[in-house]
C-alpha cells in the first residue's frame, strides 16, 4: 500500500509538473510573440514615415540587421530591400501581406521555413503613393524554443521529481502509519481516520458475530463431548486423512490410549490389518464393519463415511461390545446342533426297533421288550420336545402375568406328581418348612421344584431320601431340595446348568433325562430374579437351593 500511495503521489506530481511547464511555456511564447509584433509594427510605422520623406535613400542607409525592410511598388515590383538586391527579386504582388496592404492599407502573414523550426513574420503597410513597405523578421517557432529549453527543463524536472519522490515517500509513510497502528482486536478503540469508522464498525460487528458463533460452537462441542463421554459404545471421529478428531472415553479405554491421540493418524492407535482394510473400504463404499477381539472381549466395529455438501469430510467409527451377544449366538448354534443330535438318537433307536419287528427278525417272545423300548424312546422324545419348547419360551422372554405363589403348596403338588416314581426307585419324599409367598409365575416355579425333585429321585440310591425344605426369613423365600444320592463331582458342578450337559450320559438316558432339566431351572429362576446355590458331595448327596425375593411374611406349618 505504501508503494501504491508513493507511486500515485509521484505520478500526480510528475503530471502536474509537465502540465505546468507546457502551460508556462505556451504563455511565455505567446507573450513574446505579442511583444515582437508590437515592436515590428512600431518599427514599420517609423520606417514608413521615413520612406515617405526620404524614399529609397532611407532604406539604403540602413544596415542589413535582423529586421528586413522591403519596399514594393503598387504593381508588385520590389523597389528596395535592406537585405537583398531589389533588382534580382521577383514580383511580390501575390504575397499575402502585400495583397492585404494594397487592398486595406495593412497586411500581415507568417510563413514557415521548410524545417518548421523557423517562422518569418511579415507586416506591410500602404504608403501614400500607393506603394507598400514591408517589414519582416524571423521568429523561432515554439518547437525551437522548447528544444532550446530542454536542458534547463530537464534539470528543473529532475529536481522536481526528486523532491516529489522524497515528499511522496514521507506522505505515504504518514498515510499508512495510522493504518498500521490500528488495533483490529478492539476496532472501536481506534481513532485513525474518520473515514475508516464504517469499516471499523463492521469489523466490530463481525467480531461480535464470530464471538457468538464461537460460544454456540463451544456449547455444541461440550454437549457432544458430554453425550459421547457417557456412551458405552466407543466413538471415534476421523478427518478425511484418517487423523483423529475426537475419541470418547469408551474408545480410549478400548484402544488403550488417551486424549493425546487427537490429531494423530488413527492407524497409529490401532495398527491392526482388519482396521486399516475396514477404514479403506468405508472410504470407498460408504460403510464397512468387522468383528475383532480386543482386551479379551469381542467388539463389532461399524465404520461410516461422513459427507458434507457433497464432499467427504471423514469417517465415524463406532465400537460395540458384543461379547454377550456373540456367546449367546454361539450357544444358540451349539443348542441347535445338540437338539438335532438329541432328537436323532431316540428316533434312530425307534426306527431301528420298528424295522427289526417289521422284517420279522424279532422273536415273538422278545417283541414286548422291543415295543416297550420303542415306547420308552418315544416318551423320552416327547419329554425332550416339551423341554425344548419350555426353554425356547424362556429364551424368547416369556411374558407371563405374575401372581402370588405359595412355594410350599407348589412343592406339595410336585411331590404328589413324583410320588409314584419315587416309590418305584425306593426313595422317600418329604416336604417341610413354611408357607412362603412370592410373586411369580406358578407354572415356572412348579417346573423348578419338579425338575429339582425329579433329579433328586433319578440320581438317588435305593432307600435314599429327598427332602424339600421351604424357607422364608422375611426378606427371602427359598426352596432347598436335598437328596442322599450319588452327588456331583466338583469339576462338573459349574457346568450341570448348561444345556445338554450331563455328568453321566448313560445314567441320564437310562433314567429318561433330557439334559435340559437344570437349564430350565436356571432360566425359570433368572426370570424371577432368584439365585441358585448348589452343594454336592459325590457319594453323599446334593442340595440345590433357589432363593427368591419374598413377597410377604411366612406362616409356620404345624408339625
Ligand atoms: P438330565 O435330564 O440329564 O437329568 P439335567 O439338566 O436335569 O439333565 O441335569 C444335568 C446333569 O446333572 C444330569 O445329567 C446329572 O448328571 C447331574 N445331576 C442333576 N441333578 C443331580 C442330582 N440331584 N444328583 C446328582 N447328579 C445330578
Coordinates of C-alpha atoms and ligand atoms in Angstrom, one line a residue:
X1 CA 0.0 0.0 0.0
X2 CA 2.8 2.4 0.9
X3 CA 4.3 1.8 -2.5
X4 CA 1.0 2.4 -4.3
X5 CA 0.5 5.7 -2.5
X6 CA 4.1 6.7 -3.2
X7 CA 3.6 5.9 -6.9
X8 CA 0.3 7.8 -7.1
X9 CA 1.7 10.9 -5.4
X10 CA 4.8 10.8 -7.7
X11 CA 2.7 10.3 -10.8
X12 CA 0.4 13.2 -9.9
X13 CA 3.5 15.4 -9.2
X14 CA 5.1 14.5 -12.5
X15 CA 1.9 15.1 -14.5
X16 CA 1.3 18.4 -12.7
X17 CA 4.9 19.5 -13.4
X18 CA 4.7 18.6 -17.0
X19 CA 1.3 20.3 -17.5
X20 CA 2.6 23.4 -15.7
X21 CA 5.7 23.5 -17.9
X22 CA 3.7 23.2 -21.0
X23 CA 1.2 26.0 -19.9
X24 CA 4.0 28.3 -18.7
X25 CA 6.0 27.8 -22.0
X26 CA 2.8 28.4 -24.0
X27 CA 2.0 31.7 -22.2
X28 CA 5.6 32.9 -22.4
X29 CA 5.8 32.1 -26.1
X30 CA 2.5 33.9 -26.8
X31 CA 3.7 36.9 -24.7
X32 CA 7.0 37.1 -26.7
X33 CA 5.1 36.9 -30.0
X34 CA 2.8 39.7 -29.0
X35 CA 5.7 41.9 -27.9
X36 CA 7.6 41.2 -31.1
X37 CA 4.5 42.0 -33.2
X38 CA 4.1 45.3 -31.4
X39 CA 7.8 46.2 -31.9
X40 CA 7.7 45.3 -35.6
X41 CA 4.5 47.3 -36.2
X42 CA 6.1 50.4 -34.4
X43 CA 9.3 49.9 -36.4
X44 CA 7.2 49.6 -39.6
X45 CA 5.3 52.9 -38.8
X46 CA 8.6 54.7 -38.2
X47 CA 10.2 53.3 -41.4
X48 CA 7.1 54.2 -43.4
X49 CA 7.3 57.8 -42.3
X50 CA 11.0 57.8 -43.1
X51 CA 10.4 56.3 -46.6
X52 CA 7.6 58.8 -47.3
X53 CA 10.1 61.6 -46.6
X54 CA 13.4 60.2 -47.9
X55 CA 12.4 57.4 -50.3
X56 CA 14.9 54.7 -51.2
X57 CA 17.7 56.6 -49.6
X58 CA 16.5 55.9 -46.2
X59 CA 16.5 52.2 -46.9
X60 CA 19.9 52.3 -48.5
X61 CA 21.2 53.9 -45.4
X62 CA 20.0 51.0 -43.2
X63 CA 22.4 48.2 -42.4
X64 CA 21.1 44.6 -43.0
X65 CA 20.1 43.7 -39.5
X66 CA 17.6 41.2 -38.1
X67 CA 14.6 43.1 -39.3
X68 CA 14.4 43.4 -43.1
X69 CA 12.6 46.2 -44.9
X70 CA 11.2 45.7 -48.4
X71 CA 9.6 48.5 -50.4
X72 CA 7.2 47.2 -53.1
X73 CA 5.6 49.3 -55.8
X74 CA 1.8 49.1 -56.3
X75 CA 2.3 46.7 -59.2
X76 CA 4.4 44.3 -57.0
X77 CA 7.8 45.3 -58.2
X78 CA 10.4 45.4 -55.4
X79 CA 11.8 48.9 -55.3
X80 CA 14.3 48.4 -52.5
X81 CA 15.3 45.9 -49.9
X82 CA 17.6 46.1 -46.9
X83 CA 19.0 42.6 -47.2
X84 CA 18.9 41.6 -50.9
X85 CA 19.5 43.4 -54.1
X86 CA 16.0 44.6 -55.2
X87 CA 16.7 44.1 -58.9
X88 CA 17.1 40.4 -58.5
X89 CA 13.9 39.9 -56.6
X90 CA 10.7 38.6 -58.2
X91 CA 7.4 40.4 -58.3
X92 CA 5.7 40.5 -54.8
X93 CA 2.2 41.3 -55.8
X94 CA 1.0 37.8 -54.9
X95 CA 2.4 37.9 -51.4
X96 CA -0.4 37.7 -48.8
X97 CA 0.7 40.7 -46.7
X98 CA 1.3 42.8 -49.8
X99 CA -2.1 42.0 -51.3
X100 CA -3.8 42.8 -48.0
X101 CA -1.9 46.1 -47.7
X102 CA -2.8 47.1 -51.2
X103 CA -6.4 46.3 -50.6
X104 CA -6.9 47.5 -47.0
X105 CA -3.8 49.6 -46.2
X106 CA -2.4 47.0 -43.7
X107 CA -1.4 43.4 -44.2
X108 CA 0.3 40.6 -42.3
X109 CA 1.3 37.0 -42.8
X110 CA 3.6 34.4 -41.5
X111 CA 5.5 31.7 -43.4
X112 CA 7.3 28.7 -42.0
X113 CA 10.7 27.5 -43.2
X114 CA 10.9 24.1 -44.7
X115 CA 12.2 22.6 -41.4
X116 CA 9.4 24.2 -39.4
X117 CA 12.0 25.4 -36.9
X118 CA 11.8 29.0 -38.1
X119 CA 8.9 31.3 -39.0
X120 CA 9.1 34.6 -40.8
X121 CA 6.6 37.3 -39.8
X122 CA 5.6 39.8 -42.4
X123 CA 3.8 43.2 -41.7
X124 CA 3.1 45.5 -44.5
X125 CA 1.6 49.0 -44.7
X126 CA 0.5 51.1 -47.7
X127 CA 2.3 54.4 -48.3
X128 CA 0.6 57.5 -49.6
X129 CA 1.9 57.0 -53.2
X130 CA 0.2 53.5 -53.4
X131 CA 3.4 51.6 -52.8
X132 CA 3.8 49.2 -49.8
X133 CA 6.5 49.0 -47.2
X134 CA 7.0 45.6 -45.6
X135 CA 9.0 44.6 -42.6
X136 CA 9.9 41.0 -41.9
X137 CA 11.7 39.2 -39.2
X138 CA 12.4 35.6 -38.4
X139 CA 11.0 34.2 -35.3
X140 CA 11.9 30.9 -33.6
X141 CA 8.9 28.6 -33.5
X142 CA 7.5 27.1 -30.2
X143 CA 9.3 23.9 -31.1
X144 CA 12.7 25.6 -31.4
X145 CA 12.0 27.4 -28.1
X146 CA 11.1 24.1 -26.4
X147 CA 14.1 22.4 -27.9
X148 CA 16.3 25.1 -26.8
X149 CA 15.0 24.8 -23.2
X150 CA 15.2 21.1 -23.0
X151 CA 18.3 21.2 -20.8
X152 CA 17.0 23.6 -18.2
X153 CA 13.6 22.0 -18.2
X154 CA 15.2 18.6 -17.7
X155 CA 17.2 19.9 -14.7
X156 CA 14.1 21.5 -13.2
X157 CA 12.0 18.4 -13.9
X158 CA 14.6 16.1 -12.3
X159 CA 14.9 18.3 -9.3
X160 CA 11.1 18.5 -9.0
X161 CA 10.8 14.7 -9.4
X162 CA 13.5 14.0 -6.7
X163 CA 11.7 16.4 -4.4
X164 CA 8.4 14.8 -5.2
X165 CA 9.8 11.4 -4.6
X166 CA 11.1 12.4 -1.1
X167 CA 7.8 14.1 -0.4
X168 CA 5.7 11.2 -1.7
X169 CA 7.7 8.8 0.4
X170 CA 7.1 10.8 3.5
X171 CA 3.4 11.3 2.7
X172 CA 2.8 7.6 2.0
X173 CA 4.5 6.8 5.3
X174 CA 2.4 9.3 7.1
X175 CA -0.8 8.0 5.5
X176 CA -0.1 4.3 6.2
X177 CA 1.3 4.7 9.6
X178 CA -2.0 5.2 11.4
X179 CA -3.4 2.3 9.4
X180 CA -0.6 0.1 10.6
X181 CA -1.3 1.1 14.2
X182 CA -5.0 0.1 14.0
X183 CA -5.9 -2.5 16.7
X184 CA -8.2 -4.9 15.0
X185 CA -8.9 -6.7 18.2
X186 CA -10.6 -3.6 19.6
X187 CA -11.9 -1.9 16.4
X188 CA -13.9 0.8 18.2
X189 CA -10.9 2.0 20.3
X190 CA -9.1 3.4 17.2
X191 CA -9.3 7.0 16.0
X192 CA -7.0 6.7 13.0
X193 CA -9.2 8.2 10.3
X194 CA -12.8 9.2 10.4
X195 CA -13.4 7.7 7.0
X196 CA -12.5 4.3 8.5
X197 CA -15.3 4.4 11.1
X198 CA -17.8 2.4 8.9
X199 CA -15.2 -0.2 8.2
X200 CA -14.2 -0.5 11.9
X201 CA -17.8 -0.7 12.9
X202 CA -18.3 -3.5 10.5
X203 CA -15.2 -5.3 11.8
X204 CA -16.5 -4.8 15.3
X205 CA -19.9 -6.3 14.4
X206 CA -18.2 -9.3 12.7
X207 CA -16.1 -9.7 15.9
X208 CA -19.3 -9.9 17.9
X209 CA -20.8 -12.3 15.4
X210 CA -17.7 -14.6 15.5
X211 CA -17.7 -14.5 19.3
X212 CA -21.4 -15.5 19.3
X213 CA -20.7 -18.3 16.8
X214 CA -17.7 -19.5 18.9
X215 CA -19.8 -19.6 22.0
X216 CA -22.5 -21.7 20.2
X217 CA -19.9 -24.0 18.8
X218 CA -18.3 -24.4 22.3
X219 CA -21.7 -25.2 23.7
X220 CA -22.3 -27.8 21.0
X221 CA -18.9 -29.3 21.4
X222 CA -19.5 -29.5 25.2
X223 CA -22.9 -31.2 24.7
X224 CA -21.3 -33.6 22.1
X225 CA -18.5 -34.5 24.5
X226 CA -20.8 -35.0 27.4
X227 CA -23.1 -37.2 25.4
X228 CA -20.2 -39.3 24.0
X229 CA -18.5 -39.4 27.3
X230 CA -21.5 -41.2 28.8
X231 CA -21.7 -43.7 25.9
X232 CA -21.0 -47.4 26.5
X233 CA -20.0 -47.6 22.8
X234 CA -16.6 -46.4 21.6
X235 CA -16.9 -43.5 19.2
X236 CA -14.0 -42.1 17.1
X237 CA -14.3 -39.3 14.6
X238 CA -11.6 -39.1 11.9
X239 CA -11.0 -36.5 9.3
X240 CA -10.6 -37.3 5.6
X241 CA -6.9 -38.1 6.1
X242 CA -7.7 -40.6 8.8
X243 CA -6.5 -38.2 11.6
X244 CA -8.3 -38.5 15.0
X245 CA -10.7 -35.5 15.5
X246 CA -12.4 -36.9 18.6
X247 CA -12.3 -40.1 20.7
X248 CA -14.7 -40.7 23.6
X249 CA -13.6 -42.3 26.9
X250 CA -15.0 -45.7 26.0
X251 CA -13.0 -45.8 22.8
X252 CA -9.9 -44.6 24.7
X253 CA -10.2 -47.5 27.1
X254 CA -10.9 -49.9 24.2
X255 CA -7.8 -48.9 22.2
X256 CA -5.6 -48.3 25.3
X257 CA -5.0 -44.7 24.6
X258 CA -5.9 -41.2 25.9
X259 CA -7.0 -37.8 24.6
X260 CA -3.4 -37.1 23.4
X261 CA -4.1 -39.2 20.2
X262 CA -6.3 -36.4 18.8
X263 CA -4.5 -35.1 15.7
X264 CA -2.7 -38.4 15.2
X265 CA -3.2 -40.9 12.4
X266 CA -5.7 -43.4 13.8
X267 CA -3.7 -46.3 12.3
X268 CA -1.0 -45.4 14.9
X269 CA -3.6 -46.0 17.6
X270 CA -4.9 -49.3 16.1
X271 CA -2.3 -50.9 13.8
X272 CA -4.4 -54.0 13.0
X273 CA -4.7 -55.0 9.4
X274 CA -8.5 -55.5 9.7
X275 CA -8.9 -51.9 10.9
X276 CA -6.9 -50.4 8.0
X277 CA -8.8 -52.5 5.5
X278 CA -12.2 -51.6 7.0
X279 CA -11.3 -47.8 7.1
X280 CA -10.3 -48.0 3.4
X281 CA -13.5 -49.9 2.5
X282 CA -15.7 -47.4 4.3
X283 CA -14.0 -44.6 2.4
X284 CA -14.6 -46.3 -0.9
X285 CA -18.1 -47.9 -0.3
X286 CA -19.6 -45.6 2.4
X287 CA -19.8 -48.3 5.1
X288 CA -17.9 -51.3 6.5
X289 CA -18.0 -53.4 9.6
X290 CA -16.0 -56.2 11.2
X291 CA -15.6 -58.0 14.5
X292 CA -12.4 -58.4 16.4
X293 CA -11.2 -59.5 19.9
X294 CA -9.8 -56.6 22.0
X295 CA -8.7 -56.9 25.6
X296 CA -10.3 -60.3 25.9
X297 CA -13.7 -59.1 24.7
X298 CA -15.4 -59.3 21.3
X299 CA -16.2 -56.0 19.6
X300 CA -18.2 -55.1 16.5
X301 CA -16.7 -52.1 14.6
X302 CA -19.0 -50.1 12.4
X303 CA -17.3 -47.5 10.2
X304 CA -19.3 -45.0 8.1
X305 CA -18.1 -42.3 5.7
X306 CA -19.1 -38.8 6.6
X307 CA -20.1 -36.4 3.9
X308 CA -20.9 -32.7 3.9
X309 CA -22.0 -30.7 0.9
X310 CA -21.2 -33.5 -1.5
X311 CA -17.6 -33.9 -0.4
X312 CA -16.1 -36.5 2.0
X313 CA -15.1 -34.9 5.4
X314 CA -14.1 -38.0 7.3
X315 CA -15.2 -41.2 8.9
X316 CA -17.1 -42.2 12.1
X317 CA -16.2 -45.4 13.9
X318 CA -18.5 -47.0 16.4
X319 CA -17.3 -49.9 18.6
X320 CA -19.9 -52.1 20.3
X321 CA -19.1 -54.7 22.9
X322 CA -20.8 -57.8 21.6
X323 CA -19.2 -60.4 23.9
X324 CA -22.5 -61.5 25.4
X325 CA -24.3 -61.4 22.1
X326 CA -21.6 -63.4 20.5
X327 CA -21.6 -66.0 23.2
X328 CA -25.4 -66.2 23.0
X329 CA -25.1 -66.7 19.3
X330 CA -22.5 -69.4 19.9
X331 CA -24.6 -71.2 22.5
X332 CA -27.7 -70.9 20.2
X333 CA -25.7 -72.5 17.4
X334 CA -24.5 -75.2 19.8
X335 CA -28.0 -75.7 21.1
X336 CA -29.4 -76.2 17.6
X337 CA -26.7 -78.7 16.8
X338 CA -27.3 -80.5 20.1
X339 CA -31.1 -80.5 19.6
X340 CA -30.7 -82.2 16.2
X341 CA -28.4 -84.8 17.7
X342 CA -30.6 -85.4 20.8
X343 CA -33.7 -85.8 18.6
X344 CA -31.9 -88.1 16.2
X345 CA -30.7 -90.6 18.8
X346 CA -34.1 -91.7 20.1
X347 CA -35.7 -91.6 16.6
X348 CA -32.9 -93.8 15.2
X349 CA -33.4 -96.2 18.1
X350 CA -37.2 -96.3 17.5
X351 CA -36.8 -96.7 13.7
X352 CA -34.2 -99.5 14.3
X353 CA -36.5 -101.5 16.6
X354 CA -39.5 -100.9 14.4
X355 CA -37.6 -102.2 11.3
X356 CA -36.5 -105.3 13.1
X357 CA -40.1 -106.1 14.1
X358 CA -41.4 -105.3 10.6
X359 CA -38.8 -107.6 9.0
X360 CA -39.8 -110.5 11.4
X361 CA -36.3 -110.5 12.9
X362 CA -37.6 -110.3 16.4
X363 CA -38.8 -113.5 18.1
X364 CA -42.4 -113.3 19.3
X365 CA -41.3 -113.6 22.9
X366 CA -38.9 -110.6 22.5
X367 CA -41.5 -108.4 20.9
X368 CA -42.9 -106.9 24.1
X369 CA -39.4 -105.8 25.1
X370 CA -38.8 -104.1 21.7
X371 CA -42.2 -102.5 21.8
X372 CA -41.5 -101.3 25.4
X373 CA -38.2 -99.9 24.1
X374 CA -40.0 -98.0 21.3
X375 CA -42.5 -96.7 23.9
X376 CA -39.7 -95.6 26.2
X377 CA -37.8 -93.8 23.5
X378 CA -40.9 -92.1 22.2
X379 CA -41.7 -90.9 25.7
X380 CA -38.2 -89.5 26.0
X381 CA -38.7 -87.8 22.7
X382 CA -41.9 -86.2 23.8
X383 CA -40.2 -85.2 27.1
X384 CA -37.3 -83.7 25.1
X385 CA -39.6 -81.8 22.8
X386 CA -41.5 -80.4 25.8
X387 CA -38.3 -79.3 27.5
X388 CA -37.1 -77.7 24.3
X389 CA -40.4 -75.8 23.9
X390 CA -40.2 -74.7 27.6
X391 CA -36.6 -73.4 27.1
X392 CA -37.4 -71.7 23.8
X393 CA -40.3 -69.9 25.6
X394 CA -37.9 -68.8 28.3
X395 CA -35.3 -67.7 25.8
X396 CA -37.7 -65.6 23.9
X397 CA -38.6 -63.6 27.0
X398 CA -41.8 -65.2 28.2
X399 CA -44.4 -62.6 29.1
X400 CA -46.5 -64.3 31.8
X401 CA -48.6 -62.5 34.4
X402 CA -47.2 -62.6 37.9
X403 CA -49.4 -64.0 40.6
X404 CA -49.0 -64.8 44.3
X405 CA -47.4 -68.2 44.6
X406 CA -47.1 -70.3 47.8
X407 CA -43.9 -72.3 47.4
X408 CA -45.0 -74.8 50.0
X409 CA -48.2 -75.6 48.0
X410 CA -46.2 -75.9 44.8
X411 CA -43.7 -78.3 46.5
X412 CA -46.5 -80.5 47.7
X413 CA -48.0 -80.6 44.3
X414 CA -44.7 -81.6 42.7
X415 CA -44.1 -84.3 45.4
X416 CA -47.5 -85.8 44.8
X417 CA -46.8 -85.9 41.0
X418 CA -43.5 -87.7 41.6
X419 CA -44.6 -89.9 44.5
X420 CA -45.1 -92.9 42.1
X421 CA -41.6 -92.5 40.5
X422 CA -40.0 -92.1 43.9
X423 CA -41.7 -95.3 45.2
X424 CA -40.5 -97.2 42.1
X425 CA -37.0 -96.3 42.9
X426 CA -37.3 -96.8 46.6
X427 CA -36.8 -93.2 47.5
X428 CA -38.7 -91.3 50.3
X429 CA -40.0 -87.8 49.6
X430 CA -40.8 -85.2 52.2
X431 CA -41.8 -81.5 52.3
X432 CA -41.1 -79.3 55.3
X433 CA -40.7 -75.6 56.2
X434 CA -43.1 -72.6 55.9
X435 CA -45.8 -71.4 53.6
X436 CA -43.7 -68.8 51.8
X437 CA -45.4 -66.5 49.4
X438 CA -43.7 -64.9 46.4
X439 CA -44.9 -63.0 43.4
X440 CA -44.2 -65.2 40.4
X441 CA -45.3 -67.4 37.6
X442 CA -46.8 -70.5 39.2
X443 CA -46.1 -72.8 36.2
X444 CA -42.4 -71.8 36.1
X445 CA -42.0 -72.3 39.9
X446 CA -43.6 -75.7 39.5
X447 CA -41.0 -76.5 36.8
X448 CA -38.2 -75.5 39.2
X449 CA -39.4 -77.7 42.0
X450 CA -40.4 -80.6 39.8
X451 CA -37.1 -80.7 37.9
X452 CA -35.0 -80.5 41.1
X453 CA -37.1 -83.3 42.8
X454 CA -37.0 -85.4 39.6
X455 CA -33.2 -85.2 39.5
X456 CA -33.0 -85.8 43.3
X457 CA -35.0 -89.1 42.7
X458 CA -33.3 -90.1 39.5
X459 CA -29.8 -89.6 40.8
X460 CA -30.5 -91.1 44.2
X461 CA -29.8 -94.5 45.6
X462 CA -32.2 -97.2 46.6
X463 CA -33.6 -96.5 50.1
X464 CA -32.5 -92.9 49.7
X465 CA -34.5 -89.8 50.6
X466 CA -35.3 -86.4 49.2
X467 CA -36.1 -83.6 51.5
X468 CA -37.8 -80.4 50.2
X469 CA -37.5 -77.5 52.6
X470 CA -39.3 -74.2 52.1
X471 CA -37.7 -71.3 53.9
X472 CA -38.6 -67.6 54.4
X473 CA -36.6 -65.2 56.6
X474 CA -38.9 -62.2 55.7
X475 CA -36.6 -60.9 53.1
X476 CA -36.0 -64.0 51.0
X477 CA -38.1 -67.1 50.4
X478 CA -36.4 -70.3 49.2
X479 CA -36.7 -73.9 48.2
X480 CA -34.0 -76.4 49.1
X481 CA -34.1 -79.8 47.5
X482 CA -31.7 -82.1 49.3
X483 CA -31.0 -85.7 48.4
X484 CA -28.9 -88.6 49.6
X485 CA -27.9 -89.6 46.0
X486 CA -24.8 -90.1 44.0
X487 CA -23.7 -86.4 44.2
X488 CA -22.0 -84.3 41.5
X489 CA -18.2 -84.3 41.3
X490 CA -16.7 -80.8 41.9
X491 CA -15.4 -80.4 38.4
X492 CA -18.9 -80.8 36.9
X493 CA -20.8 -78.6 39.4
X494 CA -20.3 -75.4 37.4
X495 CA -21.5 -77.0 34.2
X496 CA -24.6 -79.0 35.1
X497 CA -26.8 -76.0 34.3
X498 CA -25.6 -75.9 30.7
X499 CA -27.9 -77.3 28.1
X500 CA -27.5 -81.0 27.4
X501 CA -24.7 -81.2 29.9
X502 CA -24.7 -84.5 31.8
X503 CA -22.2 -85.9 34.2
X504 CA -23.0 -89.5 33.2
X505 CA -24.8 -89.6 29.8
X506 CA -25.9 -93.3 30.0
X507 CA -27.3 -92.8 33.6
X508 CA -29.2 -89.8 32.4
X509 CA -30.6 -91.6 29.3
X510 CA -31.5 -94.6 31.3
X511 CA -33.5 -92.6 33.8
X512 CA -35.2 -90.7 30.9
X513 CA -33.3 -87.5 31.3
X514 CA -33.2 -84.9 28.6
X515 CA -30.2 -82.9 29.8
X516 CA -32.3 -79.8 29.9
X517 CA -33.9 -80.0 33.4
X518 CA -31.3 -77.8 35.2
X519 CA -31.2 -75.4 32.3
X520 CA -34.9 -74.9 32.7
X521 CA -34.4 -74.4 36.5
X522 CA -31.7 -71.8 35.8
X523 CA -33.8 -69.8 33.3
X524 CA -37.0 -70.0 35.4
X525 CA -35.0 -68.8 38.5
X526 CA -33.5 -66.0 36.4
X527 CA -37.0 -65.0 35.3
X528 CA -37.9 -64.4 38.9
X529 CA -34.6 -62.7 39.9
X530 CA -33.8 -65.8 42.1
X531 CA -30.3 -67.1 42.9
X532 CA -29.3 -70.8 42.7
X533 CA -26.8 -72.4 45.1
X534 CA -25.5 -76.0 44.6
X535 CA -23.7 -78.0 47.2
X536 CA -22.9 -81.6 46.4
X537 CA -20.5 -84.3 47.6
X538 CA -20.1 -87.4 45.4
X539 CA -21.4 -90.4 47.3
X540 CA -23.2 -88.4 49.9
X541 CA -25.8 -86.3 48.1
X542 CA -26.7 -83.0 46.6
X543 CA -28.5 -79.9 47.9
X544 CA -29.8 -77.3 45.4
X545 CA -31.3 -74.1 46.8
X546 CA -33.3 -71.5 44.9
X547 CA -33.7 -68.2 46.7
X548 CA -36.4 -65.7 45.7
X549 CA -37.1 -62.2 46.9
X550 CA -40.0 -62.7 49.4
X551 CA -43.4 -61.0 48.9
X552 CA -44.8 -61.3 52.4
X553 CA -44.2 -62.9 55.8
X554 CA -44.3 -66.7 56.2
X555 CA -46.8 -68.8 58.1
X556 CA -45.4 -71.6 60.3
X557 CA -46.5 -75.1 59.4
X558 CA -47.7 -77.1 62.3
X559 CA -45.5 -80.2 62.5
Ligands
LIG1 P1 -30.9 -84.7 32.9 O1 -32.1 -84.8 32.2 O2 -29.8 -85.5 32.3 O3 -31.2 -85.0 34.4 P2 -30.4 -82.1 34.0 O4 -30.1 -80.8 33.3 O5 -31.6 -82.1 34.9 O6 -30.4 -83.2 32.9 O7 -29.1 -82.4 34.8 C1 -27.9 -82.4 34.2 C2 -26.9 -83.4 34.8 O8 -26.6 -83.0 36.2 C3 -27.5 -84.7 35.0 O9 -27.3 -85.5 33.8 C4 -26.8 -85.3 36.1 O10 -25.6 -85.9 35.7 C5 -26.4 -84.1 37.0 N1 -27.4 -84.0 38.2 C6 -28.5 -83.2 38.2 N2 -29.1 -83.3 39.4 C7 -28.4 -84.2 40.1 C8 -28.5 -84.7 41.5 N3 -29.5 -84.3 42.3 N4 -27.6 -85.6 41.8 C9 -26.6 -86.0 41.0 N5 -26.4 -85.5 39.8 C10 -27.3 -84.6 39.3

